[in-house]
Structures are given as structure tokens and as C-alpha cells.
Amino acid sequence: MTMRVLKALAFMPSVLAAALSPVPIDSRSLSDIYAAAQKENGVLRVVHGGDERDQADALFEAFSAKFPNVKVNHTVDLSKYLDGRINQAFLQNELYADMAILQTLHDYDAWEEKGVLLHYKPPSFDNVWPSLTNANGAYIPVFAASFGPFVFNSSAIPTADIPKSYGDILDPKWKGKIVLTYPNDDDAVLYLFKLIIQQYGWQWLDQLLEQDVQWVRGTATPAEIMLRNSSRTISFTTYPPAEGWTSVSPVSDRYMSWTQTSAIFKDTKLPETAKLLQAFLISEEFQVSRGEPSVRKDVGNSTIWDADNTDYVTFHQFMEDRDAVEQLRFVFEDKIGTAQGLSPLVDDLF
Ligand SMILES: *[C@@H]1O[C@H](CO)[C@@H](O)[C@H](O)[C@H]1NC(C)=O
Ligand SMILES: *[C@@H]1O[C@H](CO)[C@@H](O)[C@H](O)[C@H]1NC(C)=O
Ligand SMILES: *[C@@H]1O[C@H](CO)[C@@H](O)[C@H](O)[C@H]1NC(C)=O
Ligand SMILES: *[C@@H]1O[C@H](CO)[C@@H](O)[C@H](O)[C@H]1NC(C)=O
């Protein structure tokens, strides 16, 4: 049997179970769920993947402003460290968090196979793109994100100079100007580099390494460096940090996108509070606040299918094949070196 068939079979039991006893979509309003949540006592512990401590503040501030009578404590750290802490705690029969909102999408399939996730379909679940979610409601997509678009200060780079492709970045005029996140330190950046090398071959990396790239940990760090050092002017593994900065997708080269994903651990002592947060995350209000594209079919003026050169589903498949991910990571580590520097979450990085 091929791996593909084996993998398809591995998902069969949950598919069958879903067909036999489908989890109903919660028909309550957010206020009804809020009323139920207020009968619970305790602090909901949520972990959120990211590489700056304040990265999820807006989300949790919006939630707490809307639902002030339930308590939430959230922690932001790299998804690859949060999942380790969750799994270590499981080994001691402990629950590290009630909910996890992470980038490491393979974790959700592993947790679902172990039977540790609560199956819950919040209101509007049927409006979420099916390819991004779990049919049983074991996990849901929360918001879309990408790495690959070129990020720069639009007043500092003439329009004619803006790269149109990852080939353009090899031009000698960019030597000493590029700042990038180590692909061997972040699987999303690793997948971006995989897509680029699929198109340009490994010689692209060899040429990039001659461009005197500044390699950093964390995907907010390139933007911080560019703000502080006007000699470093371009990145494609970060987000615009301020007014006047912009992000421009390559014209036709493929780049990576994913949807940050959320699940509830079924041993939570606060199931209604967790359901309230899950319901809030795919509510129209929150989806509009995150900007486009939405994880929902019926929210926004564009959809996750509109961009021709990226897609939101293949990163999940990439992440599931851990052997291939590890193998690829070490090829990059061999060529670039081990990721240097403190965790990007350390406050005094500069
Ligand atoms: C929130 O969680 C962190 C990390 O687990 C912990 O150190 C902190 O004491 C918690 N705060 C509250 C108010 O529960
Ligand atoms: C962007 O570039 C312009 C022109 O070089 C400069 O005046 C401005 O300070 C830069 N903005 C930021 C936020 O670095
Ligand atoms: C800014 O970047 C340039 C080019 O890499 C480097 O030579 C210089 O030392 C950097 N300046 C600071 C203050 O880090
Ligand atoms: C769709 O476009 C309208 C009008 O430009 C805007 O107000 C709205 O916020 C957009 N929707 C989203 C989800 O961004």
C-alpha cells in the first residue's frame, strides 16, 4: 500500500464516526454561550503561537471587552515550543492549556488521533471553508497569514526597483540590504524556501548566500531591524511594521500561506468559556477585524482562493510529513548555520 493510501485510511475512523454521529452546529447565540460561560469558575488558559509577546493582544483585548465577566489568560510563544509543553504535560496526565491557537498544524491531527480534542462546531461553522477545518469540529481556522511578499519602506525604494520575483532579489544591488528569518528556525519560513527552491533550484540559495543576508530569529525581527538600520531595506519573511511600509507579493512566484488554527482540549474544566472563545473567533465581528481574506465564505470582499500564487491548504500537508520537514530543515541548517540569537520573545533583543 502506498503512504497516500495509508494516510487516507488513518483518517477513516474519525470520518466514519462523524458520519454516524455528526456533531451538531451550536445553535445558541453568542450571548447564550456567554451566559453559560459565566456559570463556570476559573481562568481559561490559552496558548497562541507567535514571535512577539504582544502579538495576540488585540485578539484577547477584543474578546475581554466584549465578554468582561469571563477570565482568560493567554501566553504567546513559538508554536513549536508551546506544542512541546502541551505534549510534555500530557505525559504527566496534566493539561498545560485549555485551548491552543497555533501555526504547527500537524499537532491538531496528532491530538485528534489521540482523542484529546473537544469536538465543537461553533455558530457559523458551516460558513468556514471545509478545506481549512476539521469535519468533526476538532479544530477550526481562525485567520489567514502569509510569508513571501516583499516588505519595505515605500518611500525608501523607487517603484522601478521593487522586486517582482525571488530571482530579482539576487541582483547585486540588494547585496547587504536583505534581512531574513532563518528557514531552519520556523517551519512556515522553511516551507516558503521550499517553494522558492522548487522553482529556482538550490543554486538560488547559493546565490542568496552571496548577498550578505542578515539572518535573524523571529518573523517580526526583520521589520524591527529595517526600522532601526536604514542600510537593511528589504525582507520577505516579515510584516510591514509601521505606516508607510508596504508588502508586495511576487508577480507570479509561489509563496506560502496558512490559517492559524484553534482547538479546545476536551479535559478543559471550562468548556463553555472555551466554546465562547471558539465561537468569537469565527464570528463575523472578529473575522472583519482581522482583514482579508477571511476563513469564512460569507465574510469579506475577497476569498482565500483569490490569490493565484499562494494557497492556504498545502502548508498543512507539508507540516504533516515530519520526516520530510526535519530532513529539509537540516539541509538549510547545514548551508546557513544554526539559528543564532536569543528567542525573539526576549524583550531586550536590541
Ligand atoms: C497566566 O499564565 C502564566 C503562564 O502560565 C502564569 O505565569 C500566570 O501566573 C497566569 N496568570 C494568571 C492571572 O492566571
Ligand atoms: C521611510 O523612508 C523615508 C525616506 O527615506 C524616511 O524619511 C522615513 O523615515 C522612513 N520611515 C520609517 C518608518 O523608517
Ligand atoms: C546596518 O547594516 C549595515 C549593513 O549590513 C551594517 O554594516 C551596519 O553595521 C548596521 N548598523 C547597525 C547600527 O547595526
Ligand atoms: C469589504 O469592503 C468594505 C468597503 O470597502 C469594507 O468596509 C469592509 O471592511 C471590507 N470587508 C473586510 C472583511 O475587510
mmCIF file of C-alpha atoms and ligand atoms in Angstrom:
data_model
loop_
_atom_site.group_PDB
_atom_site.id
_atom_site.type_symbol
_atom_site.label_atom_id
_atom_site.label_comp_id
_atom_site.label_asym_id
_atom_site.label_seq_id
_atom_site.Cartn_x
_atom_site.Cartn_y
_atom_site.Cartn_z
ATOM 1 C CA MET A 1 0.000 0.000 0.000
ATOM 2 C CA THR A 2 1.297 3.474 -0.733
ATOM 3 C CA MET A 3 1.806 6.075 2.001
ATOM 4 C CA ARG A 4 -1.016 8.080 0.496
ATOM 5 C CA VAL A 5 -3.483 5.214 0.924
ATOM 6 C CA LEU A 6 -2.220 4.500 4.449
ATOM 7 C CA LYS A 7 -2.679 8.150 5.348
ATOM 8 C CA ALA A 8 -6.173 8.192 3.892
ATOM 9 C CA LEU A 9 -7.047 5.105 5.950
ATOM 10 C CA ALA A 10 -5.641 6.703 9.085
ATOM 11 C CA PHE A 11 -8.347 9.325 8.864
ATOM 12 C CA MET A 12 -11.129 6.805 8.244
ATOM 13 C CA PRO A 13 -12.251 6.135 11.835
ATOM 14 C CA SER A 14 -12.923 9.787 12.577
ATOM 15 C CA VAL A 15 -14.631 10.260 9.214
ATOM 16 C CA LEU A 16 -16.847 7.244 9.920
ATOM 17 C CA ALA A 17 -17.576 8.397 13.456
ATOM 18 C CA ALA A 18 -18.556 11.816 12.126
ATOM 19 C CA ALA A 19 -20.903 10.232 9.628
ATOM 20 C CA LEU A 20 -22.512 8.049 12.301
ATOM 21 C CA SER A 21 -22.978 10.726 14.966
ATOM 22 C CA PRO A 22 -22.410 14.135 13.478
ATOM 23 C CA VAL A 23 -21.639 16.879 15.978
ATOM 24 C CA PRO A 24 -24.422 19.468 15.628
ATOM 25 C CA ILE A 25 -23.551 23.111 14.980
ATOM 26 C CA ASP A 26 -24.140 25.155 18.137
ATOM 27 C CA SER A 27 -27.437 26.930 17.531
ATOM 28 C CA ARG A 28 -27.061 29.274 20.511
ATOM 29 C CA SER A 29 -26.326 32.975 20.123
ATOM 30 C CA LEU A 30 -23.025 34.371 21.444
ATOM 31 C CA SER A 31 -24.989 35.889 24.369
ATOM 32 C CA ASP A 32 -26.436 32.483 25.266
ATOM 33 C CA ILE A 33 -22.960 30.917 25.200
ATOM 34 C CA TYR A 34 -21.677 33.851 27.273
ATOM 35 C CA ALA A 35 -24.441 33.222 29.854
ATOM 36 C CA ALA A 36 -23.383 29.557 30.070
ATOM 37 C CA ALA A 37 -19.698 30.525 30.334
ATOM 38 C CA GLN A 38 -20.383 32.857 33.253
ATOM 39 C CA LYS A 39 -21.590 29.863 35.304
ATOM 40 C CA GLU A 40 -18.061 28.425 35.142
ATOM 41 C CA ASN A 41 -15.358 29.417 37.609
ATOM 42 C CA GLY A 42 -11.734 29.807 36.683
ATOM 43 C CA VAL A 43 -9.322 31.325 34.207
ATOM 44 C CA LEU A 44 -9.294 29.979 30.638
ATOM 45 C CA ARG A 45 -5.668 29.282 29.688
ATOM 46 C CA VAL A 46 -4.991 29.852 26.006
ATOM 47 C CA VAL A 47 -1.688 29.474 24.204
ATOM 48 C CA HIS A 48 -1.157 31.429 20.987
ATOM 49 C CA GLY A 49 1.712 30.844 18.581
ATOM 50 C CA GLY A 50 3.754 33.890 17.643
ATOM 51 C CA ASP A 51 7.118 35.535 17.934
ATOM 52 C CA GLU A 52 6.364 38.774 19.785
ATOM 53 C CA ARG A 53 4.782 38.805 23.230
ATOM 54 C CA ASP A 54 2.114 41.338 22.286
ATOM 55 C CA GLN A 55 1.169 39.642 19.003
ATOM 56 C CA ALA A 56 -2.204 38.350 20.243
ATOM 57 C CA ASP A 57 -3.101 41.289 22.484
ATOM 58 C CA ALA A 58 -5.633 42.735 20.039
ATOM 59 C CA LEU A 59 -7.487 39.421 19.833
ATOM 60 C CA PHE A 60 -7.733 38.936 23.594
ATOM 61 C CA GLU A 61 -8.476 42.593 24.305
ATOM 62 C CA ALA A 62 -11.394 42.448 21.858
ATOM 63 C CA PHE A 63 -12.659 39.240 23.470
ATOM 64 C CA SER A 64 -12.370 40.599 27.030
ATOM 65 C CA ALA A 65 -14.011 43.896 26.057
ATOM 66 C CA LYS A 66 -16.981 42.006 24.652
ATOM 67 C CA PHE A 67 -17.173 39.380 27.400
ATOM 68 C CA PRO A 68 -15.806 41.085 30.535
ATOM 69 C CA ASN A 69 -17.202 38.531 33.005
ATOM 70 C CA VAL A 70 -15.073 35.600 31.853
ATOM 71 C CA LYS A 71 -11.360 35.406 32.622
ATOM 72 C CA VAL A 72 -8.753 34.485 30.037
ATOM 73 C CA ASN A 73 -5.002 34.203 30.448
ATOM 74 C CA HIS A 74 -3.105 33.955 27.196
ATOM 75 C CA THR A 75 0.529 33.156 26.528
ATOM 76 C CA VAL A 76 2.312 33.883 23.245
ATOM 77 C CA ASP A 77 5.366 31.862 22.316
ATOM 78 C CA LEU A 78 6.694 29.985 19.309
ATOM 79 C CA SER A 79 4.140 27.325 18.311
ATOM 80 C CA LYS A 80 6.955 24.772 18.157
ATOM 81 C CA TYR A 81 7.714 25.331 21.858
ATOM 82 C CA LEU A 82 4.076 25.598 23.030
ATOM 83 C CA ASP A 83 3.176 22.239 21.475
ATOM 84 C CA GLY A 84 6.153 20.659 23.224
ATOM 85 C CA ARG A 85 4.981 21.989 26.582
ATOM 86 C CA ILE A 86 1.446 20.722 25.908
ATOM 87 C CA ASN A 87 2.738 17.257 24.973
ATOM 88 C CA GLN A 88 5.119 17.120 27.941
ATOM 89 C CA ALA A 89 2.207 17.927 30.261
ATOM 90 C CA PHE A 90 0.099 15.169 28.660
ATOM 91 C CA LEU A 91 2.860 12.704 29.599
ATOM 92 C CA GLN A 92 2.236 13.678 33.251
ATOM 93 C CA ASN A 93 -1.554 13.487 32.700
ATOM 94 C CA GLU A 94 -1.741 17.239 33.032
ATOM 95 C CA LEU A 95 -3.340 19.885 30.877
ATOM 96 C CA TYR A 96 -0.984 22.780 30.034
ATOM 97 C CA ALA A 97 -3.716 24.879 28.379
ATOM 98 C CA ASP A 98 -7.445 24.746 27.712
ATOM 99 C CA MET A 99 -7.072 25.923 24.121
ATOM 100 C CA ALA A 100 -4.288 26.166 21.560
ATOM 101 C CA ILE A 101 -4.181 28.648 18.634
ATOM 102 C CA LEU A 102 -1.078 27.594 16.698
ATOM 103 C CA GLN A 103 0.785 27.551 13.395
ATOM 104 C CA THR A 104 2.015 23.947 13.830
ATOM 105 C CA LEU A 105 -0.959 22.397 12.024
ATOM 106 C CA HIS A 106 0.264 18.786 12.257
ATOM 107 C CA ASP A 107 -0.304 18.953 16.021
ATOM 108 C CA TYR A 108 -4.056 19.120 15.558
ATOM 109 C CA ASP A 109 -4.173 15.880 13.570
ATOM 110 C CA ALA A 110 -1.928 14.164 16.132
ATOM 111 C CA TRP A 111 -4.072 15.405 19.029
ATOM 112 C CA GLU A 112 -7.239 14.385 17.209
ATOM 113 C CA GLU A 113 -5.840 10.875 16.706
ATOM 114 C CA LYS A 114 -5.021 10.711 20.421
ATOM 115 C CA GLY A 115 -8.604 11.702 21.190
ATOM 116 C CA VAL A 116 -7.675 14.749 23.309
ATOM 117 C CA LEU A 117 -9.668 17.392 21.403
ATOM 118 C CA LEU A 118 -13.205 18.526 22.104
ATOM 119 C CA HIS A 119 -15.419 18.242 19.032
ATOM 120 C CA TYR A 120 -17.266 21.525 18.832
ATOM 121 C CA LYS A 121 -18.867 23.347 15.922
ATOM 122 C CA PRO A 122 -19.439 26.977 16.821
ATOM 123 C CA PRO A 123 -22.223 29.024 15.205
ATOM 124 C CA SER A 124 -21.359 29.765 11.521
ATOM 125 C CA PHE A 125 -19.195 26.610 11.332
ATOM 126 C CA ASP A 126 -20.941 25.811 8.036
ATOM 127 C CA ASN A 127 -19.610 29.081 6.603
ATOM 128 C CA VAL A 128 -15.967 28.137 7.209
ATOM 129 C CA TRP A 129 -14.147 26.799 4.130
ATOM 130 C CA PRO A 130 -14.258 22.982 4.580
ATOM 131 C CA SER A 131 -10.668 22.517 3.340
ATOM 132 C CA LEU A 132 -9.376 24.585 6.285
ATOM 133 C CA THR A 133 -11.315 22.932 9.052
ATOM 134 C CA ASN A 134 -11.925 19.528 10.608
ATOM 135 C CA ALA A 135 -15.232 17.930 9.622
ATOM 136 C CA ASN A 136 -15.882 16.886 13.247
ATOM 137 C CA GLY A 137 -15.197 20.340 14.668
ATOM 138 C CA ALA A 138 -11.987 19.128 16.355
ATOM 139 C CA TYR A 139 -10.259 22.299 15.153
ATOM 140 C CA ILE A 140 -11.137 25.433 13.200
ATOM 141 C CA PRO A 141 -9.154 28.009 11.208
ATOM 142 C CA VAL A 142 -9.008 31.437 12.812
ATOM 143 C CA PHE A 143 -7.195 33.836 10.492
ATOM 144 C CA ALA A 144 -5.115 33.811 7.328
ATOM 145 C CA ALA A 145 -1.417 34.693 7.221
ATOM 146 C CA SER A 146 1.409 34.576 4.654
ATOM 147 C CA PHE A 147 5.158 34.856 4.269
ATOM 148 C CA GLY A 148 6.737 35.686 0.949
ATOM 149 C CA PRO A 149 5.556 39.170 -0.051
ATOM 150 C CA PHE A 150 8.406 41.720 -0.172
ATOM 151 C CA VAL A 151 8.269 44.147 2.761
ATOM 152 C CA PHE A 152 9.903 47.584 2.597
ATOM 153 C CA ASN A 153 9.514 51.281 3.342
ATOM 154 C CA SER A 154 7.678 52.529 0.284
ATOM 155 C CA SER A 155 9.340 55.975 0.452
ATOM 156 C CA ALA A 156 12.798 54.409 0.503
ATOM 157 C CA ILE A 157 12.563 52.116 -2.546
ATOM 158 C CA PRO A 158 11.736 53.521 -6.002
ATOM 159 C CA THR A 159 8.821 51.708 -7.654
ATOM 160 C CA ALA A 160 11.041 50.535 -10.501
ATOM 161 C CA ASP A 161 13.335 48.784 -8.020
ATOM 162 C CA ILE A 162 10.656 46.728 -6.245
ATOM 163 C CA PRO A 163 11.497 43.048 -6.845
ATOM 164 C CA LYS A 164 8.937 41.161 -8.896
ATOM 165 C CA SER A 165 10.316 37.714 -8.157
ATOM 166 C CA TYR A 166 12.689 35.820 -5.874
ATOM 167 C CA GLY A 167 15.084 35.830 -8.818
ATOM 168 C CA ASP A 168 15.202 39.656 -8.683
ATOM 169 C CA ILE A 169 16.453 39.579 -5.094
ATOM 170 C CA LEU A 170 19.704 38.012 -6.350
ATOM 171 C CA ASP A 171 20.585 41.253 -8.175
ATOM 172 C CA PRO A 172 23.872 42.655 -6.779
ATOM 173 C CA LYS A 173 22.059 45.916 -5.941
ATOM 174 C CA TRP A 174 20.447 44.087 -2.977
ATOM 175 C CA LYS A 175 23.774 42.950 -1.535
ATOM 176 C CA GLY A 176 23.952 43.858 2.175
ATOM 177 C CA LYS A 177 20.341 45.068 2.173
ATOM 178 C CA ILE A 178 18.365 41.889 2.815
ATOM 179 C CA VAL A 179 17.245 40.673 6.259
ATOM 180 C CA LEU A 180 15.515 37.290 6.600
ATOM 181 C CA THR A 181 14.328 34.812 9.204
ATOM 182 C CA TYR A 182 16.288 31.545 9.365
ATOM 183 C CA PRO A 183 14.240 28.926 7.478
ATOM 184 C CA ASN A 184 15.672 26.354 9.881
ATOM 185 C CA ASP A 185 14.063 28.142 12.860
ATOM 186 C CA ASP A 186 10.452 28.475 11.652
ATOM 187 C CA ASP A 187 8.573 25.841 9.628
ATOM 188 C CA ALA A 188 6.450 28.445 7.813
ATOM 189 C CA VAL A 189 9.591 30.168 6.530
ATOM 190 C CA LEU A 190 11.016 26.712 5.745
ATOM 191 C CA TYR A 191 8.002 25.996 3.558
ATOM 192 C CA LEU A 192 8.422 29.354 1.785
ATOM 193 C CA PHE A 193 12.046 28.489 0.998
ATOM 194 C CA LYS A 194 10.973 25.053 -0.204
ATOM 195 C CA LEU A 195 8.521 26.661 -2.661
ATOM 196 C CA ILE A 196 11.184 29.076 -3.916
ATOM 197 C CA ILE A 197 13.750 26.314 -4.388
ATOM 198 C CA GLN A 198 11.185 24.137 -6.170
ATOM 199 C CA GLN A 199 11.055 26.907 -8.742
ATOM 200 C CA TYR A 200 14.667 28.149 -8.867
ATOM 201 C CA GLY A 201 16.724 25.174 -7.681
ATOM 202 C CA TRP A 202 19.294 25.041 -4.886
ATOM 203 C CA GLN A 203 21.600 27.372 -6.811
ATOM 204 C CA TRP A 204 19.157 30.143 -5.854
ATOM 205 C CA LEU A 205 20.119 29.620 -2.203
ATOM 206 C CA ASP A 206 23.826 29.512 -3.048
ATOM 207 C CA GLN A 207 23.460 32.880 -4.796
ATOM 208 C CA LEU A 208 21.351 34.298 -1.982
ATOM 209 C CA LEU A 209 24.108 33.353 0.462
ATOM 210 C CA GLU A 210 26.447 35.608 -1.507
ATOM 211 C CA GLN A 211 24.151 38.589 -0.895
ATOM 212 C CA ASP A 212 25.416 39.194 2.673
ATOM 213 C CA VAL A 213 21.970 38.439 4.118
ATOM 214 C CA GLN A 214 21.376 39.246 7.783
ATOM 215 C CA TRP A 215 19.725 36.108 9.229
ATOM 216 C CA VAL A 216 17.568 36.562 12.331
ATOM 217 C CA ARG A 217 15.241 34.642 14.628
ATOM 218 C CA GLY A 218 11.536 35.509 14.559
ATOM 219 C CA THR A 219 9.415 36.950 11.764
ATOM 220 C CA ALA A 220 8.875 40.334 13.409
ATOM 221 C CA THR A 221 12.645 40.810 13.798
ATOM 222 C CA PRO A 222 13.423 41.662 10.127
ATOM 223 C CA ALA A 223 10.935 44.534 10.308
ATOM 224 C CA GLU A 224 12.457 45.766 13.586
ATOM 225 C CA ILE A 225 15.922 45.687 12.069
ATOM 226 C CA MET A 226 14.803 47.614 8.989
ATOM 227 C CA LEU A 227 13.218 50.261 11.234
ATOM 228 C CA ARG A 228 16.478 50.651 13.140
ATOM 229 C CA ASN A 229 19.023 50.340 10.345
ATOM 230 C CA SER A 230 18.326 52.167 7.098
ATOM 231 C CA SER A 231 21.017 50.067 5.349
ATOM 232 C CA ARG A 232 18.805 46.987 5.646
ATOM 233 C CA THR A 233 15.901 47.733 3.343
ATOM 234 C CA ILE A 234 14.124 44.570 2.281
ATOM 235 C CA SER A 235 12.727 41.296 3.605
ATOM 236 C CA PHE A 236 10.256 38.644 2.513
ATOM 237 C CA THR A 237 9.782 36.866 5.865
ATOM 238 C CA THR A 238 8.115 39.657 7.845
ATOM 239 C CA TYR A 239 5.183 42.089 8.000
ATOM 240 C CA PRO A 240 5.064 45.864 7.444
ATOM 241 C CA PRO A 241 5.936 47.376 10.851
ATOM 242 C CA ALA A 242 4.586 50.910 10.510
ATOM 243 C CA GLU A 243 2.667 53.449 8.447
ATOM 244 C CA GLY A 244 4.364 53.977 5.107
ATOM 245 C CA TRP A 245 5.679 50.428 4.920
ATOM 246 C CA THR A 246 4.211 48.074 2.400
ATOM 247 C CA SER A 247 4.110 44.459 1.363
ATOM 248 C CA VAL A 248 4.060 43.462 -2.310
ATOM 249 C CA SER A 249 3.534 39.884 -3.473
ATOM 250 C CA PRO A 250 5.823 38.464 -6.149
ATOM 251 C CA VAL A 251 4.149 38.730 -9.559
ATOM 252 C CA SER A 252 3.983 35.017 -10.299
ATOM 253 C CA ASP A 253 6.358 33.120 -7.974
ATOM 254 C CA ARG A 254 4.600 30.946 -5.408
ATOM 255 C CA TYR A 255 4.741 31.933 -1.748
ATOM 256 C CA MET A 256 3.327 30.385 1.439
ATOM 257 C CA SER A 257 0.099 30.990 3.340
ATOM 258 C CA TRP A 258 -1.644 29.209 6.167
ATOM 259 C CA THR A 259 -4.509 29.652 8.582
ATOM 260 C CA GLN A 260 -3.682 29.885 12.265
ATOM 261 C CA THR A 261 -5.834 27.179 13.812
ATOM 262 C CA SER A 262 -7.631 26.758 17.132
ATOM 263 C CA ALA A 263 -8.766 23.767 19.184
ATOM 264 C CA ILE A 264 -10.165 23.058 22.639
ATOM 265 C CA PHE A 265 -8.679 20.271 24.771
ATOM 266 C CA LYS A 266 -11.524 18.081 25.912
ATOM 267 C CA ASP A 267 -10.276 17.828 29.515
ATOM 268 C CA THR A 268 -10.776 21.571 29.996
ATOM 269 C CA LYS A 269 -12.648 22.470 33.175
ATOM 270 C CA LEU A 270 -14.144 25.480 31.365
ATOM 271 C CA PRO A 271 -15.805 24.014 28.246
ATOM 272 C CA GLU A 272 -18.403 26.758 27.841
ATOM 273 C CA THR A 273 -15.809 29.527 28.180
ATOM 274 C CA ALA A 274 -13.666 27.745 25.609
ATOM 275 C CA LYS A 275 -16.665 27.411 23.278
ATOM 276 C CA LEU A 276 -17.335 31.129 23.697
ATOM 277 C CA LEU A 277 -13.825 31.984 22.526
ATOM 278 C CA GLN A 278 -14.028 29.480 19.661
ATOM 279 C CA ALA A 279 -17.372 30.988 18.592
ATOM 280 C CA PHE A 280 -15.993 34.526 18.863
ATOM 281 C CA LEU A 281 -13.000 33.649 16.675
ATOM 282 C CA ILE A 282 -15.138 32.786 13.650
ATOM 283 C CA SER A 283 -17.789 35.421 14.374
ATOM 284 C CA GLU A 284 -18.342 37.994 11.644
ATOM 285 C CA GLU A 285 -17.155 40.736 14.018
ATOM 286 C CA PHE A 286 -13.765 39.137 14.654
ATOM 287 C CA GLN A 287 -13.307 37.989 11.051
ATOM 288 C CA VAL A 288 -13.907 41.518 9.715
ATOM 289 C CA SER A 289 -11.454 42.921 12.281
ATOM 290 C CA ARG A 290 -8.692 40.576 11.033
ATOM 291 C CA GLY A 291 -8.967 41.895 7.482
ATOM 292 C CA GLU A 292 -8.953 39.882 4.298
ATOM 293 C CA PRO A 293 -9.134 37.143 3.319
ATOM 294 C CA SER A 294 -11.482 35.638 5.902
ATOM 295 C CA VAL A 295 -11.602 31.942 6.809
ATOM 296 C CA ARG A 296 -15.348 32.263 6.148
ATOM 297 C CA LYS A 297 -17.013 32.064 2.753
ATOM 298 C CA ASP A 298 -19.547 34.751 3.584
ATOM 299 C CA VAL A 299 -17.295 37.454 5.092
ATOM 300 C CA GLY A 300 -15.248 39.983 3.155
ATOM 301 C CA ASN A 301 -14.793 41.151 -0.397
ATOM 302 C CA SER A 302 -12.191 38.576 -1.355
ATOM 303 C CA THR A 303 -11.685 34.913 -0.541
ATOM 304 C CA ILE A 304 -8.746 32.679 0.287
ATOM 305 C CA TRP A 305 -8.932 31.400 -3.313
ATOM 306 C CA ASP A 306 -8.401 34.789 -4.974
ATOM 307 C CA ALA A 307 -4.583 34.864 -4.986
ATOM 308 C CA ASP A 308 -3.175 32.886 -7.913
ATOM 309 C CA ASN A 309 0.282 32.210 -6.497
ATOM 310 C CA THR A 310 -0.438 31.074 -2.966
ATOM 311 C CA ASP A 311 -2.811 28.693 -1.250
ATOM 312 C CA TYR A 312 -3.895 28.104 2.315
ATOM 313 C CA VAL A 313 -4.073 24.312 2.377
ATOM 314 C CA THR A 314 -0.728 22.851 1.273
ATOM 315 C CA PHE A 315 1.200 24.103 4.333
ATOM 316 C CA HIS A 316 -0.892 21.721 6.452
ATOM 317 C CA GLN A 317 0.117 18.792 4.225
ATOM 318 C CA PHE A 318 3.769 19.901 4.376
ATOM 319 C CA MET A 319 3.651 20.036 8.186
ATOM 320 C CA GLU A 320 2.173 16.540 8.494
ATOM 321 C CA ASP A 321 5.196 14.887 6.901
ATOM 322 C CA ARG A 322 7.560 15.392 9.837
ATOM 323 C CA ASP A 323 10.346 13.246 8.343
ATOM 324 C CA ALA A 324 10.469 15.455 5.261
ATOM 325 C CA VAL A 325 10.297 18.654 7.353
ATOM 326 C CA GLU A 326 13.199 17.576 9.589
ATOM 327 C CA GLN A 327 15.273 16.467 6.625
ATOM 328 C CA LEU A 328 14.746 19.775 4.817
ATOM 329 C CA ARG A 329 15.405 21.855 7.932
ATOM 330 C CA PHE A 330 18.848 20.313 8.344
ATOM 331 C CA VAL A 331 19.757 20.897 4.713
ATOM 332 C CA PHE A 332 19.198 24.619 5.371
ATOM 333 C CA GLU A 333 20.963 24.483 8.703
ATOM 334 C CA ASP A 334 23.974 22.910 7.013
ATOM 335 C CA LYS A 335 24.106 25.722 4.434
ATOM 336 C CA ILE A 336 23.149 28.743 6.594
ATOM 337 C CA GLY A 337 24.251 27.624 10.051
ATOM 338 C CA THR A 338 22.316 27.088 13.274
ATOM 339 C CA ALA A 339 19.907 29.870 14.183
ATOM 340 C CA GLN A 340 21.836 32.379 16.286
ATOM 341 C CA GLY A 341 20.420 34.625 18.946
ATOM 342 C CA LEU A 342 18.023 34.601 21.864
ATOM 343 C CA SER A 343 14.371 33.688 21.465
ATOM 344 C CA PRO A 344 12.660 36.504 19.535
ATOM 345 C CA LEU A 345 10.295 36.808 22.515
ATOM 346 C CA VAL A 346 13.028 38.121 24.780
ATOM 347 C CA ASP A 347 12.092 41.748 25.436
ATOM 348 C CA ASP A 348 15.525 43.334 25.136
ATOM 349 C CA LEU A 349 16.565 41.828 21.857
ATOM 350 C CA PHE A 350 18.119 45.140 20.788
HETATM 351 C C1 LIG B 1 -1.138 33.225 33.248
HETATM 352 O O1 LIG B 1 -0.316 32.172 32.751
HETATM 353 C C2 LIG B 1 1.066 32.349 33.023
HETATM 354 C C3 LIG B 1 1.803 31.251 32.294
HETATM 355 O O2 LIG B 1 1.297 30.008 32.605
HETATM 356 C C4 LIG B 1 1.291 32.357 34.532
HETATM 357 O O3 LIG B 1 2.650 32.578 34.797
HETATM 358 C C5 LIG B 1 0.451 33.460 35.146
HETATM 359 O O4 LIG B 1 0.563 33.395 36.542
HETATM 360 C C6 LIG B 1 -1.006 33.317 34.756
HETATM 361 N N1 LIG B 1 -1.758 34.475 35.252
HETATM 362 C C7 LIG B 1 -2.974 34.355 35.770
HETATM 363 C C8 LIG B 1 -3.633 35.651 36.184
HETATM 364 O O5 LIG B 1 -3.533 33.289 35.911
HETATM 365 C C1 LIG B 2 10.926 55.662 5.179
HETATM 366 O O1 LIG B 2 11.824 56.234 4.261
HETATM 367 C C2 LIG B 2 11.782 57.647 4.256
HETATM 368 C C3 LIG B 2 12.667 58.129 3.081
HETATM 369 O O2 LIG B 2 13.937 57.535 3.175
HETATM 370 C C4 LIG B 2 12.247 58.163 5.608
HETATM 371 O O3 LIG B 2 12.186 59.576 5.632
HETATM 372 C C5 LIG B 2 11.326 57.606 6.684
HETATM 373 O O4 LIG B 2 11.800 57.979 7.966
HETATM 374 C C6 LIG B 2 11.264 56.091 6.600
HETATM 375 N N1 LIG B 2 10.248 55.621 7.511
HETATM 376 C C7 LIG B 2 10.496 54.789 8.509
HETATM 377 C C8 LIG B 2 9.347 54.477 9.403
HETATM 378 O O5 LIG B 2 11.598 54.303 8.696
HETATM 379 C C1 LIG B 3 23.425 48.396 9.477
HETATM 380 O O1 LIG B 3 23.580 47.472 8.417
HETATM 381 C C2 LIG B 3 24.822 47.601 7.746
HETATM 382 C C3 LIG B 3 24.790 46.700 6.537
HETATM 383 O O2 LIG B 3 24.684 45.383 6.940
HETATM 384 C C4 LIG B 3 25.956 47.260 8.706
HETATM 385 O O3 LIG B 3 27.191 47.404 8.077
HETATM 386 C C5 LIG B 3 25.859 48.190 9.914
HETATM 387 O O4 LIG B 3 26.804 47.801 10.880
HETATM 388 C C6 LIG B 3 24.473 48.158 10.523
HETATM 389 N N1 LIG B 3 24.377 49.190 11.528
HETATM 390 C C7 LIG B 3 24.000 48.923 12.776
HETATM 391 C C8 LIG B 3 23.875 50.102 13.683
HETATM 392 O O5 LIG B 3 23.712 47.794 13.161
HETATM 393 C C1 LIG B 4 -15.097 44.995 2.368
HETATM 394 O O1 LIG B 4 -15.106 46.284 1.779
HETATM 395 C C2 LIG B 4 -15.791 47.264 2.544
HETATM 396 C C3 LIG B 4 -15.867 48.544 1.715
HETATM 397 O O2 LIG B 4 -14.571 48.854 1.207
HETATM 398 C C4 LIG B 4 -15.078 47.459 3.881
HETATM 399 O O3 LIG B 4 -15.747 48.419 4.665
HETATM 400 C C5 LIG B 4 -15.078 46.122 4.607
HETATM 401 O O4 LIG B 4 -14.354 46.246 5.818
HETATM 402 C C6 LIG B 4 -14.424 45.053 3.740
HETATM 403 N N1 LIG B 4 -14.521 43.762 4.410
HETATM 404 C C7 LIG B 4 -13.458 43.208 5.030
HETATM 405 C C8 LIG B 4 -13.714 41.894 5.688
HETATM 406 O O5 LIG B 4 -12.346 43.680 5.037
#
